[in-house]
Amino acid sequence: MTEINISTAADATDNIISLQSTGKFYGWWMVLAGSVILFVSSGIGFYSHGVILDPLRTAHGWSKGTISSAITLYFFATGLMGIIIGRQIDKYGPRRFLIIGSIIFGLGFWSLSGIDKLWQLYASYLIMAIGFSFTSLIPVNTLITNWFIRKRGLAMSLANTGLSAGGVLLVPLASYLVIHRGLKMALITLGTLYGIVIIPTAIFFIKQRPSNVNQLPDGDLGEVILSVRSTSPLSHESQMRVWTRYQAMGTVAFWSITVAFLLALGGQIAYLVHQMSFLSQYIGPQGAALAVSMTAGASIVGRLFLGVFVDRCDKRYVIIACLLIQGLAIITLAYNNHIVILYLCTFAFGLTMGSIIMLQSLIVGECFGLVSFATISGVIGLFSMSGAAFGPMIAGSIFDAYQSYQNAFTLFAGASFLAMFVILFAKPPKQS
């Protein structure tokens, strides 16, 4: 077995990391584990908001705007927690956060099942937000970014397939539980499932970095790493550069990514949260649940298709294409409610939905490397998730005022089109 010594630019103290080539590359197990975690965290912590919005409204008599404001708090708190935990995940790894977060989220869902006052609604969503931030994209995509460089797009597309699979399988389950077992039992069951799946996966599979098992990113040998050193943003030196929050915030790329995804996610999350309610007006609750699953299923297709070639493309232009499709789908839904159009636009929206959030992680990794990925993602997430946070509240408030989603969808389609221009400025910063 050949010993390999590599000096990384990430080590401020110029430490030498001694690694040995081993057997099968363990990184693909990280992809599988990440997919399982995202399957549960997205299916319950992301997609289920639309399923329980109307039942909460019926059970307590609160308006859509009121409940949507709790969801706004949820996503805003998720973004805020990202900036808090990002540096800690870079330092200590995601395992402990996944375990603690799954417990916290489960408790939040359990508490939501027993509320009868408005302040309890907000408290439950705040608890859930803390747990969700510990178990969603930042820890999982940090893991994938650590384990892959050249094959990062493919690996992340496979891992992030769990996001969509959660929507395909867990949304119908959540809908079934609400209809046949009641809202309270549905929330208790889903909250329990969250921990049952994520905790064992984190304990038995998660390894923070390839060096933990004497391997290198992509399963490469040291000679391969040394041979690809260049000024490329995916070169070893670029990927191992350490960024502080303030250094990153001083770059054009940081703000381009931040503003573009704030605009993009504002419309995306607003539509997803209100999708069940919007579509139920035309195709009923069961048809709407099918459409939500179709959205998630289409995102699997789109993400896997993207994963085949995204590593060879300029990420900015891929993002622009996805934003164009998202904007066109939302604006069409605003003005045409024919059943065929509803399903076609649902499918088109789904094709890009999962890819957009994945592309945020990919372009952050390309611009700022892997060493400080969670730190930078946490800061960007604080801003971009603000769009996700306020989008549902804006949509709910507009619906309450006009009894229609048309104006809200028009606004969010315009935001997607504006984001297409903003993302053009997201070029990897030059190293000093």
mmCIF file with all atom_site columns, N, CA and C in Angstrom, residues 381-426:
data_model
loop_
_atom_site.group_PDB
_atom_site.id
_atom_site.type_symbol
_atom_site.label_atom_id
_atom_site.label_alt_id
_atom_site.label_comp_id
_atom_site.label_asym_id
_atom_site.label_entity_id
_atom_site.label_seq_id
_atom_site.pdbx_PDB_ins_code
_atom_site.Cartn_x
_atom_site.Cartn_y
_atom_site.Cartn_z
_atom_site.occupancy
_atom_site.B_iso_or_equiv
_atom_site.pdbx_formal_charge
_atom_site.auth_seq_id
_atom_site.auth_comp_id
_atom_site.auth_asym_id
_atom_site.auth_atom_id
_atom_site.pdbx_PDB_model_num
ATOM 1   N N  . GLY A 1 381 ? -27.243 31.229 2.756   1.00 0.00 ? 381 GLY A N  1
ATOM 2   C CA . GLY A 1 381 ? -28.544 30.673 3.097   1.00 0.00 ? 381 GLY A CA 1
ATOM 3   C C  . GLY A 1 381 ? -29.387 31.604 3.940   1.00 0.00 ? 381 GLY A C  1
ATOM 4   N N  . LEU A 1 382 ? -28.746 32.381 4.809   1.00 0.00 ? 382 LEU A N  1
ATOM 5   C CA . LEU A 1 382 ? -29.494 33.336 5.629   1.00 0.00 ? 382 LEU A CA 1
ATOM 6   C C  . LEU A 1 382 ? -30.271 34.305 4.746   1.00 0.00 ? 382 LEU A C  1
ATOM 7   N N  . PHE A 1 383 ? -29.621 34.767 3.678   1.00 0.00 ? 383 PHE A N  1
ATOM 8   C CA . PHE A 1 383 ? -30.275 35.729 2.790   1.00 0.00 ? 383 PHE A CA 1
ATOM 9   C C  . PHE A 1 383 ? -31.236 35.040 1.820   1.00 0.00 ? 383 PHE A C  1
ATOM 10  N N  . SER A 1 384 ? -30.761 33.966 1.176   1.00 0.00 ? 384 SER A N  1
ATOM 11  C CA . SER A 1 384 ? -31.612 33.317 0.177   1.00 0.00 ? 384 SER A CA 1
ATOM 12  C C  . SER A 1 384 ? -32.837 32.679 0.810   1.00 0.00 ? 384 SER A C  1
ATOM 13  N N  . MET A 1 385 ? -32.684 32.135 2.023   1.00 0.00 ? 385 MET A N  1
ATOM 14  C CA . MET A 1 385 ? -33.835 31.557 2.701   1.00 0.00 ? 385 MET A CA 1
ATOM 15  C C  . MET A 1 385 ? -34.806 32.625 3.188   1.00 0.00 ? 385 MET A C  1
ATOM 16  N N  . SER A 1 386 ? -34.346 33.872 3.252   1.00 0.00 ? 386 SER A N  1
ATOM 17  C CA . SER A 1 386 ? -35.279 34.956 3.558   1.00 0.00 ? 386 SER A CA 1
ATOM 18  C C  . SER A 1 386 ? -36.312 35.084 2.443   1.00 0.00 ? 386 SER A C  1
ATOM 19  N N  . GLY A 1 387 ? -35.849 34.878 1.202   1.00 0.00 ? 387 GLY A N  1
ATOM 20  C CA . GLY A 1 387 ? -36.790 34.862 0.089   1.00 0.00 ? 387 GLY A CA 1
ATOM 21  C C  . GLY A 1 387 ? -37.768 33.719 0.229   1.00 0.00 ? 387 GLY A C  1
ATOM 22  N N  . ALA A 1 388 ? -37.229 32.548 0.598   1.00 0.00 ? 388 ALA A N  1
ATOM 23  C CA . ALA A 1 388 ? -38.088 31.389 0.824   1.00 0.00 ? 388 ALA A CA 1
ATOM 24  C C  . ALA A 1 388 ? -39.044 31.645 1.979   1.00 0.00 ? 388 ALA A C  1
ATOM 25  N N  . ALA A 1 389 ? -38.572 32.400 2.969   1.00 0.00 ? 389 ALA A N  1
ATOM 26  C CA . ALA A 1 389 ? -39.386 32.660 4.153   1.00 0.00 ? 389 ALA A CA 1
ATOM 27  C C  . ALA A 1 389 ? -40.555 33.584 3.846   1.00 0.00 ? 389 ALA A C  1
ATOM 28  N N  . PHE A 1 390 ? -40.278 34.694 3.176   1.00 0.00 ? 390 PHE A N  1
ATOM 29  C CA . PHE A 1 390 ? -41.322 35.691 2.970   1.00 0.00 ? 390 PHE A CA 1
ATOM 30  C C  . PHE A 1 390 ? -42.218 35.380 1.775   1.00 0.00 ? 390 PHE A C  1
ATOM 31  N N  . GLY A 1 391 ? -41.742 34.527 0.860   1.00 0.00 ? 391 GLY A N  1
ATOM 32  C CA . GLY A 1 391 ? -42.563 34.167 -0.295  1.00 0.00 ? 391 GLY A CA 1
ATOM 33  C C  . GLY A 1 391 ? -43.927 33.601 0.078   1.00 0.00 ? 391 GLY A C  1
ATOM 34  N N  . PRO A 1 392 ? -43.991 32.557 0.922   1.00 0.00 ? 392 PRO A N  1
ATOM 35  C CA . PRO A 1 392 ? -45.301 32.002 1.295   1.00 0.00 ? 392 PRO A CA 1
ATOM 36  C C  . PRO A 1 392 ? -46.200 33.012 1.994   1.00 0.00 ? 392 PRO A C  1
ATOM 37  N N  . MET A 1 393 ? -45.626 33.853 2.848   1.00 0.00 ? 393 MET A N  1
ATOM 38  C CA . MET A 1 393 ? -46.433 34.847 3.555   1.00 0.00 ? 393 MET A CA 1
ATOM 39  C C  . MET A 1 393 ? -47.014 35.867 2.579   1.00 0.00 ? 393 MET A C  1
ATOM 40  N N  . ILE A 1 394 ? -46.188 36.300 1.613   1.00 0.00 ? 394 ILE A N  1
ATOM 41  C CA . ILE A 1 394 ? -46.670 37.250 0.609   1.00 0.00 ? 394 ILE A CA 1
ATOM 42  C C  . ILE A 1 394 ? -47.797 36.630 -0.210  1.00 0.00 ? 394 ILE A C  1
ATOM 43  N N  . ALA A 1 395 ? -47.591 35.373 -0.631  1.00 0.00 ? 395 ALA A N  1
ATOM 44  C CA . ALA A 1 395 ? -48.625 34.692 -1.416  1.00 0.00 ? 395 ALA A CA 1
ATOM 45  C C  . ALA A 1 395 ? -49.913 34.539 -0.619  1.00 0.00 ? 395 ALA A C  1
ATOM 46  N N  . GLY A 1 396 ? -49.786 34.168 0.656   1.00 0.00 ? 396 GLY A N  1
ATOM 47  C CA . GLY A 1 396 ? -50.967 34.007 1.503   1.00 0.00 ? 396 GLY A CA 1
ATOM 48  C C  . GLY A 1 396 ? -51.699 35.318 1.720   1.00 0.00 ? 396 GLY A C  1
ATOM 49  N N  . SER A 1 397 ? -50.951 36.385 1.927   1.00 0.00 ? 397 SER A N  1
ATOM 50  C CA . SER A 1 397 ? -51.563 37.697 2.150   1.00 0.00 ? 397 SER A CA 1
ATOM 51  C C  . SER A 1 397 ? -52.270 38.199 0.892   1.00 0.00 ? 397 SER A C  1
ATOM 52  N N  . ILE A 1 398 ? -51.638 37.986 -0.269  1.00 0.00 ? 398 ILE A N  1
ATOM 53  C CA . ILE A 1 398 ? -52.269 38.398 -1.529  1.00 0.00 ? 398 ILE A CA 1
ATOM 54  C C  . ILE A 1 398 ? -53.545 37.597 -1.771  1.00 0.00 ? 398 ILE A C  1
ATOM 55  N N  . PHE A 1 399 ? -53.502 36.294 -1.456  1.00 0.00 ? 399 PHE A N  1
ATOM 56  C CA . PHE A 1 399 ? -54.717 35.480 -1.615  1.00 0.00 ? 399 PHE A CA 1
ATOM 57  C C  . PHE A 1 399 ? -55.830 35.971 -0.692  1.00 0.00 ? 399 PHE A C  1
ATOM 58  N N  . ASP A 1 400 ? -55.483 36.254 0.559   1.00 0.00 ? 400 ASP A N  1
ATOM 59  C CA . ASP A 1 400 ? -56.502 36.733 1.502   1.00 0.00 ? 400 ASP A CA 1
ATOM 60  C C  . ASP A 1 400 ? -57.128 38.046 1.024   1.00 0.00 ? 400 ASP A C  1
ATOM 61  N N  . ALA A 1 401 ? -56.323 38.882 0.362   1.00 0.00 ? 401 ALA A N  1
ATOM 62  C CA . ALA A 1 401 ? -56.819 40.182 -0.092  1.00 0.00 ? 401 ALA A CA 1
ATOM 63  C C  . ALA A 1 401 ? -57.668 40.078 -1.352  1.00 0.00 ? 401 ALA A C  1
ATOM 64  N N  . TYR A 1 402 ? -57.281 39.174 -2.284  1.00 0.00 ? 402 TYR A N  1
ATOM 65  C CA . TYR A 1 402 ? -57.947 39.113 -3.587  1.00 0.00 ? 402 TYR A CA 1
ATOM 66  C C  . TYR A 1 402 ? -58.682 37.795 -3.841  1.00 0.00 ? 402 TYR A C  1
ATOM 67  N N  . GLN A 1 403 ? -58.547 36.837 -2.919  1.00 0.00 ? 403 GLN A N  1
ATOM 68  C CA . GLN A 1 403 ? -59.134 35.507 -3.104  1.00 0.00 ? 403 GLN A CA 1
ATOM 69  C C  . GLN A 1 403 ? -58.669 34.870 -4.414  1.00 0.00 ? 403 GLN A C  1
ATOM 70  N N  . SER A 1 404 ? -57.421 35.142 -4.753  1.00 0.00 ? 404 SER A N  1
ATOM 71  C CA . SER A 1 404 ? -56.826 34.613 -5.980  1.00 0.00 ? 404 SER A CA 1
ATOM 72  C C  . SER A 1 404 ? -55.309 34.625 -5.838  1.00 0.00 ? 404 SER A C  1
ATOM 73  N N  . TYR A 1 405 ? -54.663 33.657 -6.506  1.00 0.00 ? 405 TYR A N  1
ATOM 74  C CA . TYR A 1 405 ? -53.202 33.590 -6.491  1.00 0.00 ? 405 TYR A CA 1
ATOM 75  C C  . TYR A 1 405 ? -52.578 34.283 -7.700  1.00 0.00 ? 405 TYR A C  1
ATOM 76  N N  . GLN A 1 406 ? -53.389 34.843 -8.596  1.00 0.00 ? 406 GLN A N  1
ATOM 77  C CA . GLN A 1 406 ? -52.874 35.349 -9.863  1.00 0.00 ? 406 GLN A CA 1
ATOM 78  C C  . GLN A 1 406 ? -51.812 36.433 -9.680  1.00 0.00 ? 406 GLN A C  1
ATOM 79  N N  . ASN A 1 407 ? -52.092 37.419 -8.852  1.00 0.00 ? 407 ASN A N  1
ATOM 80  C CA . ASN A 1 407 ? -51.124 38.507 -8.651  1.00 0.00 ? 407 ASN A CA 1
ATOM 81  C C  . ASN A 1 407 ? -49.838 38.005 -8.000  1.00 0.00 ? 407 ASN A C  1
ATOM 82  N N  . ALA A 1 408 ? -49.974 37.079 -7.057  1.00 0.00 ? 408 ALA A N  1
ATOM 83  C CA . ALA A 1 408 ? -48.796 36.531 -6.382  1.00 0.00 ? 408 ALA A CA 1
ATOM 84  C C  . ALA A 1 408 ? -47.916 35.769 -7.362  1.00 0.00 ? 408 ALA A C  1
ATOM 85  N N  . PHE A 1 409 ? -48.533 34.931 -8.199  1.00 0.00 ? 409 PHE A N  1
ATOM 86  C CA . PHE A 1 409 ? -47.758 34.137 -9.151  1.00 0.00 ? 409 PHE A CA 1
ATOM 87  C C  . PHE A 1 409 ? -47.092 35.028 -10.195 1.00 0.00 ? 409 PHE A C  1
ATOM 88  N N  . THR A 1 410 ? -47.763 36.095 -10.595 1.00 0.00 ? 410 THR A N  1
ATOM 89  C CA . THR A 1 410 ? -47.158 37.036 -11.541 1.00 0.00 ? 410 THR A CA 1
ATOM 90  C C  . THR A 1 410 ? -45.911 37.682 -10.936 1.00 0.00 ? 410 THR A C  1
ATOM 91  N N  . LEU A 1 411 ? -46.016 38.067 -9.679  1.00 0.00 ? 411 LEU A N  1
ATOM 92  C CA . LEU A 1 411 ? -44.883 38.669 -8.970  1.00 0.00 ? 411 LEU A CA 1
ATOM 93  C C  . LEU A 1 411 ? -43.703 37.709 -8.899  1.00 0.00 ? 411 LEU A C  1
ATOM 94  N N  . PHE A 1 412 ? -43.964 36.451 -8.565  1.00 0.00 ? 412 PHE A N  1
ATOM 95  C CA . PHE A 1 412 ? -42.874 35.493 -8.374  1.00 0.00 ? 412 PHE A CA 1
ATOM 96  C C  . PHE A 1 412 ? -42.264 35.047 -9.698  1.00 0.00 ? 412 PHE A C  1
ATOM 97  N N  . ALA A 1 413 ? -43.052 35.024 -10.756 1.00 0.00 ? 413 ALA A N  1
ATOM 98  C CA . ALA A 1 413 ? -42.483 34.739 -12.075 1.00 0.00 ? 413 ALA A CA 1
ATOM 99  C C  . ALA A 1 413 ? -41.507 35.844 -12.465 1.00 0.00 ? 413 ALA A C  1
ATOM 100 N N  . GLY A 1 414 ? -41.894 37.094 -12.208 1.00 0.00 ? 414 GLY A N  1
ATOM 101 C CA . GLY A 1 414 ? -40.998 38.214 -12.489 1.00 0.00 ? 414 GLY A CA 1
ATOM 102 C C  . GLY A 1 414 ? -39.706 38.133 -11.697 1.00 0.00 ? 414 GLY A C  1
ATOM 103 N N  . ALA A 1 415 ? -39.791 37.666 -10.452 1.00 0.00 ? 415 ALA A N  1
ATOM 104 C CA . ALA A 1 415 ? -38.589 37.511 -9.625  1.00 0.00 ? 415 ALA A CA 1
ATOM 105 C C  . ALA A 1 415 ? -37.642 36.481 -10.232 1.00 0.00 ? 415 ALA A C  1
ATOM 106 N N  . SER A 1 416 ? -38.195 35.397 -10.778 1.00 0.00 ? 416 SER A N  1
ATOM 107 C CA . SER A 1 416 ? -37.363 34.372 -11.422 1.00 0.00 ? 416 SER A CA 1
ATOM 108 C C  . SER A 1 416 ? -36.648 34.940 -12.642 1.00 0.00 ? 416 SER A C  1
ATOM 109 N N  . PHE A 1 417 ? -37.361 35.738 -13.430 1.00 0.00 ? 417 PHE A N  1
ATOM 110 C CA . PHE A 1 417 ? -36.743 36.336 -14.619 1.00 0.00 ? 417 PHE A CA 1
ATOM 111 C C  . PHE A 1 417 ? -35.636 37.325 -14.232 1.00 0.00 ? 417 PHE A C  1
ATOM 112 N N  . LEU A 1 418 ? -35.836 38.083 -13.175 1.00 0.00 ? 418 LEU A N  1
ATOM 113 C CA . LEU A 1 418 ? -34.806 39.016 -12.709 1.00 0.00 ? 418 LEU A CA 1
ATOM 114 C C  . LEU A 1 418 ? -33.569 38.265 -12.221 1.00 0.00 ? 418 LEU A C  1
ATOM 115 N N  . ALA A 1 419 ? -33.775 37.140 -11.558 1.00 0.00 ? 419 ALA A N  1
ATOM 116 C CA . ALA A 1 419 ? -32.657 36.338 -11.047 1.00 0.00 ? 419 ALA A CA 1
ATOM 117 C C  . ALA A 1 419 ? -31.763 35.838 -12.177 1.00 0.00 ? 419 ALA A C  1
ATOM 118 N N  . MET A 1 420 ? -32.342 35.639 -13.368 1.00 0.00 ? 420 MET A N  1
ATOM 119 C CA . MET A 1 420 ? -31.551 35.192 -14.521 1.00 0.00 ? 420 MET A CA 1
ATOM 120 C C  . MET A 1 420 ? -30.440 36.186 -14.841 1.00 0.00 ? 420 MET A C  1
ATOM 121 N N  . PHE A 1 421 ? -30.733 37.455 -14.729 1.00 0.00 ? 421 PHE A N  1
ATOM 122 C CA . PHE A 1 421 ? -29.731 38.493 -14.999 1.00 0.00 ? 421 PHE A CA 1
ATOM 123 C C  . PHE A 1 421 ? -28.700 38.572 -13.879 1.00 0.00 ? 421 PHE A C  1
ATOM 124 N N  . VAL A 1 422 ? -29.160 38.496 -12.645 1.00 0.00 ? 422 VAL A N  1
ATOM 125 C CA . VAL A 1 422 ? -28.278 38.681 -11.489 1.00 0.00 ? 422 VAL A CA 1
ATOM 126 C C  . VAL A 1 422 ? -27.203 37.599 -11.420 1.00 0.00 ? 422 VAL A C  1
ATOM 127 N N  . ILE A 1 423 ? -27.557 36.361 -11.751 1.00 0.00 ? 423 ILE A N  1
ATOM 128 C CA . ILE A 1 423 ? -26.618 35.244 -11.583 1.00 0.00 ? 423 ILE A CA 1
ATOM 129 C C  . ILE A 1 423 ? -25.446 35.327 -12.565 1.00 0.00 ? 423 ILE A C  1
ATOM 130 N N  . LEU A 1 424 ? -25.564 36.131 -13.604 1.00 0.00 ? 424 LEU A N  1
ATOM 131 C CA . LEU A 1 424 ? -24.475 36.268 -14.572 1.00 0.00 ? 424 LEU A CA 1
ATOM 132 C C  . LEU A 1 424 ? -23.185 36.774 -13.931 1.00 0.00 ? 424 LEU A C  1
ATOM 133 N N  . PHE A 1 425 ? -23.285 37.457 -12.805 1.00 0.00 ? 425 PHE A N  1
ATOM 134 C CA . PHE A 1 425 ? -22.112 38.053 -12.161 1.00 0.00 ? 425 PHE A CA 1
ATOM 135 C C  . PHE A 1 425 ? -21.419 37.094 -11.186 1.00 0.00 ? 425 PHE A C  1
ATOM 136 N N  . ALA A 1 426 ? -21.892 35.847 -11.115 1.00 0.00 ? 426 ALA A N  1
ATOM 137 C CA . ALA A 1 426 ? -21.337 34.884 -10.148 1.00 0.00 ? 426 ALA A CA 1
ATOM 138 C C  . ALA A 1 426 ? -20.131 34.156 -10.731 1.00 0.00 ? 426 ALA A C  1
#
